[in-house]
PDB file of C-alpha atoms in Angstrom:
ATOM      1  CA  GLY Q 195      41.923   0.133  -3.911  1.00  0.00           C
ATOM      2  CA  ALA Q 196      39.473  -2.689  -3.923  1.00  0.00           C
ATOM      3  CA  GLY Q 197      37.824  -3.508  -7.279  1.00  0.00           C
ATOM      4  CA  VAL Q 198      34.132  -4.207  -8.244  1.00  0.00           C
ATOM      5  CA  SER Q 199      33.114  -7.369  -6.151  1.00  0.00           C
ATOM      6  CA  GLN Q 200      29.959  -9.458  -6.701  1.00  0.00           C
ATOM      7  CA  SER Q 201      27.869 -11.927  -4.343  1.00  0.00           C
ATOM      8  CA  PRO Q 202      27.558 -14.634  -4.514  1.00  0.00           C
ATOM      9  CA  ARG Q 203      29.872 -15.671  -6.875  1.00  0.00           C
ATOM     10  CA  TYR Q 204      27.725 -18.733  -7.705  1.00  0.00           C
ATOM     11  CA  LYS Q 205      23.942 -19.469  -6.982  1.00  0.00           C
ATOM     12  CA  VAL Q 206      21.630 -22.555  -7.913  1.00  0.00           C
ATOM     13  CA  ALA Q 207      18.250 -21.895  -7.980  1.00  0.00           C
ATOM     14  CA  LYS Q 208      15.114 -24.303  -8.487  1.00  0.00           C
ATOM     15  CA  ARG Q 209      12.936 -22.678 -11.330  1.00  0.00           C
ATOM     16  CA  GLY Q 210      10.247 -20.841 -10.199  1.00  0.00           C
ATOM     17  CA  GLN Q 211      12.601 -19.616  -7.146  1.00  0.00           C
ATOM     18  CA  ASP Q 212      13.763 -15.645  -6.713  1.00  0.00           C
ATOM     19  CA  VAL Q 213      17.039 -14.642  -6.741  1.00  0.00           C
ATOM     20  CA  ALA Q 214      19.133 -11.448  -5.582  1.00  0.00           C
ATOM     21  CA  LEU Q 215      22.323 -10.875  -7.119  1.00  0.00           C
ATOM     22  CA  ARG Q 216      24.622  -7.887  -5.358  1.00  0.00           C
ATOM     23  CA  CYS Q 217      27.636  -5.587  -6.940  1.00  0.00           C
ATOM     24  CA  ASP Q 218      29.830  -3.260  -4.669  1.00  0.00           C
ATOM     25  CA  PRO Q 219      31.361  -1.055  -6.927  1.00  0.00           C
ATOM     26  CA  ILE Q 220      34.694   1.105  -7.281  1.00  0.00           C
ATOM     27  CA  SER Q 221      34.172   3.341  -3.930  1.00  0.00           C
ATOM     28  CA  GLY Q 222      33.133   6.729  -5.906  1.00  0.00           C
ATOM     29  CA  HIS Q 223      31.918   5.397  -9.135  1.00  0.00           C
ATOM     30  CA  VAL Q 224      28.926   7.080 -10.200  1.00  0.00           C
ATOM     31  CA  SER Q 225      27.783   4.902 -13.646  1.00  0.00           C
ATOM     32  CA  LEU Q 226      26.984   1.201 -12.759  1.00  0.00           C
ATOM     33  CA  PHE Q 227      26.256  -1.682 -15.213  1.00  0.00           C
ATOM     34  CA  TRP Q 228      24.659  -4.690 -15.452  1.00  0.00           C
ATOM     35  CA  TYR Q 229      25.769  -7.383 -18.345  1.00  0.00           C
ATOM     36  CA  GLN Q 230      24.563 -11.072 -18.990  1.00  0.00           C
ATOM     37  CA  GLN Q 231      26.986 -13.567 -20.118  1.00  0.00           C
ATOM     38  CA  ALA Q 232      25.577 -16.579 -21.669  1.00  0.00           C
ATOM     39  CA  LEU Q 233      27.631 -19.595 -21.968  1.00  0.00           C
ATOM     40  CA  GLY Q 234      29.937 -19.374 -25.121  1.00  0.00           C
ATOM     41  CA  GLN Q 235      28.531 -15.962 -25.568  1.00  0.00           C
ATOM     42  CA  GLY Q 236      30.018 -12.096 -25.405  1.00  0.00           C
ATOM     43  CA  PRO Q 237      28.211 -10.149 -22.265  1.00  0.00           C
ATOM     44  CA  GLU Q 238      25.120  -8.370 -23.348  1.00  0.00           C
ATOM     45  CA  PHE Q 239      24.126  -5.179 -21.299  1.00  0.00           C
ATOM     46  CA  LEU Q 240      21.431  -5.581 -19.248  1.00  0.00           C
ATOM     47  CA  THR Q 241      20.632  -2.068 -17.471  1.00  0.00           C
ATOM     48  CA  TYR Q 242      23.054   1.672 -16.429  1.00  0.00           C
ATOM     49  CA  PHE Q 243      22.628   3.406 -13.199  1.00  0.00           C
ATOM     50  CA  GLN Q 244      23.858   7.060 -12.691  1.00  0.00           C
ATOM     51  CA  ASN Q 245      24.118   7.342  -9.107  1.00  0.00           C
ATOM     52  CA  GLU Q 246      20.897   6.269  -8.206  1.00  0.00           C
ATOM     53  CA  ALA Q 247      18.900   7.076 -11.592  1.00  0.00           C
ATOM     54  CA  GLN Q 248      18.450   3.919 -13.978  1.00  0.00           C
ATOM     55  CA  LEU Q 249      19.040   5.594 -16.934  1.00  0.00           C
ATOM     56  CA  ASP Q 250      18.538   2.380 -19.168  1.00  0.00           C
ATOM     57  CA  LYS Q 251      16.812  -0.738 -18.572  1.00  0.00           C
ATOM     58  CA  SER Q 252      16.468  -1.405 -22.422  1.00  0.00           C
ATOM     59  CA  GLY Q 253      18.145  -5.026 -22.046  1.00  0.00           C
ATOM     60  CA  LEU Q 254      16.530  -6.418 -19.087  1.00  0.00           C
ATOM     61  CA  PRO Q 255      14.797  -9.468 -21.109  1.00  0.00           C
ATOM     62  CA  SER Q 256      11.447  -9.144 -19.563  1.00  0.00           C
ATOM     63  CA  ASP Q 257       9.515  -7.777 -16.627  1.00  0.00           C
ATOM     64  CA  ARG Q 258      10.617 -10.614 -14.518  1.00  0.00           C
ATOM     65  CA  PHE Q 259      14.442  -8.512 -13.895  1.00  0.00           C
ATOM     66  CA  PHE Q 260      14.429  -5.687 -11.656  1.00  0.00           C
ATOM     67  CA  ALA Q 261      17.666  -3.688 -10.711  1.00  0.00           C
ATOM     68  CA  GLU Q 262      17.824  -0.961  -8.088  1.00  0.00           C
ATOM     69  CA  ARG Q 263      20.213   1.522  -6.417  1.00  0.00           C
ATOM     70  CA  PRO Q 264      18.571   3.302  -3.975  1.00  0.00           C
ATOM     71  CA  GLU Q 265      21.929   4.917  -2.622  1.00  0.00           C
ATOM     72  CA  GLY Q 266      23.691   5.417  -5.602  1.00  0.00           C
ATOM     73  CA  SER Q 267      26.464   2.409  -4.605  1.00  0.00           C
ATOM     74  CA  VAL Q 268      25.253  -0.876  -4.015  1.00  0.00           C
ATOM     75  CA  SER Q 269      23.346  -2.438  -6.600  1.00  0.00           C
ATOM     76  CA  THR Q 270      21.023  -5.435  -6.835  1.00  0.00           C
ATOM     77  CA  LEU Q 271      19.877  -7.341  -9.879  1.00  0.00           C
ATOM     78  CA  LYS Q 272      16.949  -9.342  -8.679  1.00  0.00           C
ATOM     79  CA  ILE Q 273      15.453 -12.473 -10.794  1.00  0.00           C
ATOM     80  CA  GLN Q 274      11.400 -13.278  -9.804  1.00  0.00           C
ATOM     81  CA  ARG Q 275       9.980 -16.753 -10.822  1.00  0.00           C
ATOM     82  CA  THR Q 276      13.333 -17.807 -12.604  1.00  0.00           C
ATOM     83  CA  GLN Q 277      13.737 -20.004 -15.522  1.00  0.00           C
ATOM     84  CA  GLN Q 278      16.247 -22.418 -16.954  1.00  0.00           C
ATOM     85  CA  GLU Q 279      17.008 -20.142 -19.855  1.00  0.00           C
ATOM     86  CA  ASP Q 280      18.421 -17.221 -16.804  1.00  0.00           C
ATOM     87  CA  SER Q 281      21.478 -19.285 -16.162  1.00  0.00           C
ATOM     88  CA  ALA Q 282      24.075 -17.180 -17.105  1.00  0.00           C
ATOM     89  CA  VAL Q 283      26.838 -15.388 -15.360  1.00  0.00           C
ATOM     90  CA  TYR Q 284      25.964 -11.503 -14.279  1.00  0.00           C
ATOM     91  CA  LEU Q 285      28.511  -9.497 -15.002  1.00  0.00           C
ATOM     92  CA  CYS Q 286      28.757  -5.856 -13.066  1.00  0.00           C
ATOM     93  CA  ALA Q 287      30.833  -3.144 -14.147  1.00  0.00           C
ATOM     94  CA  SER Q 288      30.983   0.625 -12.650  1.00  0.00           C
ATOM     95  CA  SER Q 289      32.988   3.435 -14.083  1.00  0.00           C
ATOM     96  CA  ASN Q 290      33.567   7.613 -13.518  1.00  0.00           C
ATOM     97  CA  ARG Q 291      31.931  10.355 -14.897  1.00  0.00           C
ATOM     98  CA  HIS Q 292      31.425  10.095 -18.186  1.00  0.00           C
ATOM     99  CA  PRO Q 293      31.072   6.295 -18.920  1.00  0.00           C
ATOM    100  CA  ARG Q 294      31.981   6.342 -22.564  1.00  0.00           C
ATOM    101  CA  VAL Q 295      35.044   7.721 -22.182  1.00  0.00           C
ATOM    102  CA  GLU Q 296      35.941   5.907 -18.870  1.00  0.00           C
ATOM    103  CA  THR Q 297      37.056   2.556 -18.756  1.00  0.00           C
ATOM    104  CA  GLN Q 298      34.339   0.320 -17.239  1.00  0.00           C
ATOM    105  CA  TYR Q 299      35.907  -2.219 -14.839  1.00  0.00           C
ATOM    106  CA  PHE Q 300      34.196  -5.597 -14.360  1.00  0.00           C
ATOM    107  CA  GLY Q 301      33.277  -7.679 -11.336  1.00  0.00           C
ATOM    108  CA  PRO Q 302      34.383 -11.555 -11.411  1.00  0.00           C
ATOM    109  CA  GLY Q 303      30.477 -12.437 -12.072  1.00  0.00           C
ATOM    110  CA  THR Q 304      27.958 -14.325 -10.250  1.00  0.00           C
ATOM    111  CA  ARG Q 305      27.303 -17.271 -12.104  1.00  0.00           C
ATOM    112  CA  LEU Q 306      23.395 -18.627 -11.814  1.00  0.00           C
ATOM    113  CA  LEU Q 307      22.468 -22.244 -12.567  1.00  0.00           C
ATOM    114  CA  VAL Q 308      18.805 -22.234 -12.695  1.00  0.00           C
ATOM    115  CA  LEU Q 309      17.412 -26.174 -12.623  1.00  0.00           C
TER     116      LEU Q 309
ATOM    117  CA  ALA H  33      22.576  -0.314 -35.339  1.00  0.00           C
ATOM    118  CA  GLN H  34      25.647  -0.722 -33.747  1.00  0.00           C
ATOM    119  CA  SER H  35      27.266  -4.764 -33.790  1.00  0.00           C
ATOM    120  CA  VAL H  36      30.371  -6.426 -33.660  1.00  0.00           C
ATOM    121  CA  THR H  37      31.449  -9.125 -35.356  1.00  0.00           C
ATOM    122  CA  GLN H  38      34.870 -10.837 -34.495  1.00  0.00           C
ATOM    123  CA  LEU H  39      35.806 -13.566 -36.951  1.00  0.00           C
ATOM    124  CA  GLY H  40      37.377 -17.207 -35.175  1.00  0.00           C
ATOM    125  CA  SER H  41      35.792 -17.883 -32.313  1.00  0.00           C
ATOM    126  CA  HIS H  42      39.442 -20.218 -31.470  1.00  0.00           C
ATOM    127  CA  VAL H  43      42.584 -19.310 -32.606  1.00  0.00           C
ATOM    128  CA  SER H  44      45.833 -21.735 -31.345  1.00  0.00           C
ATOM    129  CA  VAL H  45      49.204 -19.960 -31.782  1.00  0.00           C
ATOM    130  CA  SER H  46      52.407 -21.385 -30.776  1.00  0.00           C
ATOM    131  CA  GLU H  47      54.695 -19.366 -28.030  1.00  0.00           C
ATOM    132  CA  GLY H  48      56.422 -17.147 -29.671  1.00  0.00           C
ATOM    133  CA  ALA H  49      54.726 -16.480 -32.844  1.00  0.00           C
ATOM    134  CA  LEU H  50      52.547 -13.196 -33.799  1.00  0.00           C
ATOM    135  CA  VAL H  51      48.940 -13.290 -32.289  1.00  0.00           C
ATOM    136  CA  LEU H  52      46.250 -11.668 -34.576  1.00  0.00           C
ATOM    137  CA  LEU H  53      42.653 -11.042 -33.095  1.00  0.00           C
ATOM    138  CA  ARG H  54      40.224  -9.876 -35.872  1.00  0.00           C
ATOM    139  CA  CYS H  55      37.434  -7.466 -34.704  1.00  0.00           C
ATOM    140  CA  ASN H  56      35.099  -5.590 -37.450  1.00  0.00           C
ATOM    141  CA  TYR H  57      32.380  -3.042 -36.107  1.00  0.00           C
ATOM    142  CA  SER H  58      29.401  -1.790 -37.790  1.00  0.00           C
ATOM    143  CA  SER H  59      28.447   1.954 -37.289  1.00  0.00           C
ATOM    144  CA  SER H  60      27.412   4.961 -39.176  1.00  0.00           C
ATOM    145  CA  VAL H  61      29.994   6.958 -37.280  1.00  0.00           C
ATOM    146  CA  PRO H  62      33.145   6.178 -35.441  1.00  0.00           C
ATOM    147  CA  PRO H  63      32.749   5.057 -32.373  1.00  0.00           C
ATOM    148  CA  TYR H  64      34.768   4.476 -29.692  1.00  0.00           C
ATOM    149  CA  LEU H  65      36.188   0.955 -29.838  1.00  0.00           C
ATOM    150  CA  PHE H  66      37.941  -1.508 -26.650  1.00  0.00           C
ATOM    151  CA  TRP H  67      39.082  -5.022 -26.388  1.00  0.00           C
ATOM    152  CA  TYR H  68      38.678  -6.966 -23.236  1.00  0.00           C
ATOM    153  CA  VAL H  69      40.203 -10.405 -21.928  1.00  0.00           C
ATOM    154  CA  GLN H  70      39.053 -12.821 -19.636  1.00  0.00           C
ATOM    155  CA  TYR H  71      40.417 -15.587 -17.592  1.00  0.00           C
ATOM    156  CA  PRO H  72      38.621 -18.585 -16.419  1.00  0.00           C
ATOM    157  CA  ASN H  73      36.193 -17.579 -13.893  1.00  0.00           C
ATOM    158  CA  GLN H  74      37.387 -14.086 -13.980  1.00  0.00           C
ATOM    159  CA  GLY H  75      35.515 -10.490 -14.900  1.00  0.00           C
ATOM    160  CA  LEU H  76      36.552  -8.775 -17.864  1.00  0.00           C
ATOM    161  CA  GLN H  77      39.827  -6.409 -17.564  1.00  0.00           C
ATOM    162  CA  LEU H  78      40.716  -3.640 -20.406  1.00  0.00           C
ATOM    163  CA  LEU H  79      43.638  -4.413 -22.886  1.00  0.00           C
ATOM    164  CA  LEU H  80      43.476  -1.208 -24.615  1.00  0.00           C
ATOM    165  CA  LYS H  81      40.686   1.196 -26.153  1.00  0.00           C
ATOM    166  CA  TYR H  82      40.328   3.489 -28.940  1.00  0.00           C
ATOM    167  CA  THR H  83      38.936   6.949 -28.838  1.00  0.00           C
ATOM    168  CA  THR H  84      40.238   9.467 -30.441  1.00  0.00           C
ATOM    169  CA  GLY H  85      43.448  10.896 -31.812  1.00  0.00           C
ATOM    170  CA  ALA H  86      46.106   8.078 -32.720  1.00  0.00           C
ATOM    171  CA  THR H  87      44.452   5.372 -34.972  1.00  0.00           C
ATOM    172  CA  LEU H  88      47.285   2.561 -33.007  1.00  0.00           C
ATOM    173  CA  VAL H  89      46.984   2.495 -29.834  1.00  0.00           C
ATOM    174  CA  LYS H  90      48.702   0.320 -27.411  1.00  0.00           C
ATOM    175  CA  GLY H  91      47.553  -1.178 -23.948  1.00  0.00           C
ATOM    176  CA  ILE H  92      48.996  -3.613 -21.494  1.00  0.00           C
ATOM    177  CA  ASN H  93      50.750  -7.008 -21.611  1.00  0.00           C
ATOM    178  CA  GLY H  94      52.241  -6.044 -25.445  1.00  0.00           C
ATOM    179  CA  PHE H  95      49.034  -5.508 -27.528  1.00  0.00           C
ATOM    180  CA  GLU H  96      48.151  -3.188 -29.422  1.00  0.00           C
ATOM    181  CA  ALA H  97      45.495  -2.626 -32.052  1.00  0.00           C
ATOM    182  CA  GLU H  98      44.699  -0.460 -34.892  1.00  0.00           C
ATOM    183  CA  PHE H  99      41.450   1.313 -35.793  1.00  0.00           C
ATOM    184  CA  LYS H 100      40.889   1.524 -39.461  1.00  0.00           C
ATOM    185  CA  LYS H 101      38.216   3.643 -40.749  1.00  0.00           C
ATOM    186  CA  SER H 102      38.191   2.158 -44.110  1.00  0.00           C
ATOM    187  CA  GLU H 103      37.807  -1.444 -43.299  1.00  0.00           C
ATOM    188  CA  THR H 104      35.694  -0.697 -40.126  1.00  0.00           C
ATOM    189  CA  SER H 105      38.093  -2.635 -38.362  1.00  0.00           C
ATOM    190  CA  PHE H 106      39.764  -2.929 -35.057  1.00  0.00           C
ATOM    191  CA  HIS H 107      42.247  -6.211 -34.768  1.00  0.00           C
ATOM    192  CA  LEU H 108      44.087  -6.586 -31.830  1.00  0.00           C
ATOM    193  CA  THR H 109      47.801  -7.936 -32.105  1.00  0.00           C
ATOM    194  CA  LYS H 110      50.981  -8.901 -30.125  1.00  0.00           C
ATOM    195  CA  PRO H 111      53.850  -9.646 -31.630  1.00  0.00           C
ATOM    196  CA  SER H 112      55.469 -12.759 -29.911  1.00  0.00           C
ATOM    197  CA  ALA H 113      52.595 -15.294 -28.101  1.00  0.00           C
ATOM    198  CA  HIS H 114      53.177 -15.724 -24.066  1.00  0.00           C
ATOM    199  CA  MET H 115      51.594 -19.393 -22.605  1.00  0.00           C
ATOM    200  CA  SER H 116      50.299 -16.618 -20.174  1.00  0.00           C
ATOM    201  CA  ASP H 117      48.159 -14.865 -23.093  1.00  0.00           C
ATOM    202  CA  ALA H 118      45.329 -17.981 -23.436  1.00  0.00           C
ATOM    203  CA  ALA H 119      42.308 -16.313 -22.524  1.00  0.00           C
ATOM    204  CA  GLU H 120      39.071 -15.287 -24.007  1.00  0.00           C
ATOM    205  CA  TYR H 121      39.149 -11.538 -26.046  1.00  0.00           C
ATOM    206  CA  PHE H 122      36.331  -9.851 -26.386  1.00  0.00           C
ATOM    207  CA  CYS H 123      35.907  -7.039 -28.900  1.00  0.00           C
ATOM    208  CA  ALA H 124      32.950  -3.990 -28.021  1.00  0.00           C
ATOM    209  CA  VAL H 125      32.194  -0.881 -29.516  1.00  0.00           C
ATOM    210  CA  THR H 126      29.834   1.849 -27.788  1.00  0.00           C
ATOM    211  CA  LEU H 127      28.445   5.014 -29.671  1.00  0.00           C
ATOM    212  CA  TYR H 128      26.418   7.665 -27.947  1.00  0.00           C
ATOM    213  CA  THR H 129      24.981   5.180 -25.289  1.00  0.00           C
ATOM    214  CA  ASP H 130      26.757   4.220 -22.749  1.00  0.00           C
ATOM    215  CA  LYS H 131      26.306   0.720 -22.808  1.00  0.00           C
ATOM    216  CA  LEU H 132      29.137  -1.463 -24.384  1.00  0.00           C
ATOM    217  CA  ILE H 133      28.192  -3.820 -27.002  1.00  0.00           C
ATOM    218  CA  PHE H 134      30.211  -7.420 -27.329  1.00  0.00           C
ATOM    219  CA  GLY H 135      31.387  -9.346 -30.259  1.00  0.00           C
ATOM    220  CA  THR H 136      31.145 -13.042 -29.314  1.00  0.00           C
ATOM    221  CA  GLY H 137      34.499 -14.029 -28.526  1.00  0.00           C
ATOM    222  CA  THR H 138      37.669 -15.510 -29.402  1.00  0.00           C
ATOM    223  CA  ARG H 139      39.175 -17.891 -27.234  1.00  0.00           C
ATOM    224  CA  LEU H 140      43.166 -18.203 -27.962  1.00  0.00           C
ATOM    225  CA  GLN H 141      45.008 -20.814 -27.101  1.00  0.00           C
ATOM    226  CA  VAL H 142      49.087 -20.875 -26.629  1.00  0.00           C
ATOM    227  CA  PHE H 143      50.775 -23.951 -27.463  1.00  0.00           C
ATOM    228  CA  PRO H 144      54.347 -24.458 -26.170  1.00  0.00           C
TER     229      PRO H 144
END
């Protein structure tokens, strides 16, 4: 079946611009995660949804970052007033039921470059 | 707090040689441990995971890892490297929360 998809794959934004990154999880997966991967680093957790409920947003670096999953499927990560330090690859992952024991399946990521 | 340390940001081996990628974790209780592989411009793919039970875990593409509680290690091995194994490898841990904590990664190069 189809895997996790993300769009756009690449995004160039001017500093101060707002961006929205979309994630389509695997159909039926209840858990959805966002990670940020800076150049040369491992992914870092941003936020986690179980269905439409955002259960953990402890990794969001500032109040400029906002994520939603209103119908428990597609999720959007929004970054307001982008800064150069926001340049990174944003990865989305989904898993079924209990994420600690279930595999998280990752999308290809959105590469964001802020100029 | 949980953390993961991957020793060696770059590892180079000849085709056919043993692959050994090191991972040590810090956790007050046994965590769940994972190895993911990332090819250029692609997302992460799970190689293998340890949850409970047998400490030697076999994964895809001939990789395996052994959970050693006494050494707080979860090293990844493959007996014979292939050119197609060249990629970035990430060790990750999770405990009571659902988020994965990743190491900084090891880039594997395979020479003919």
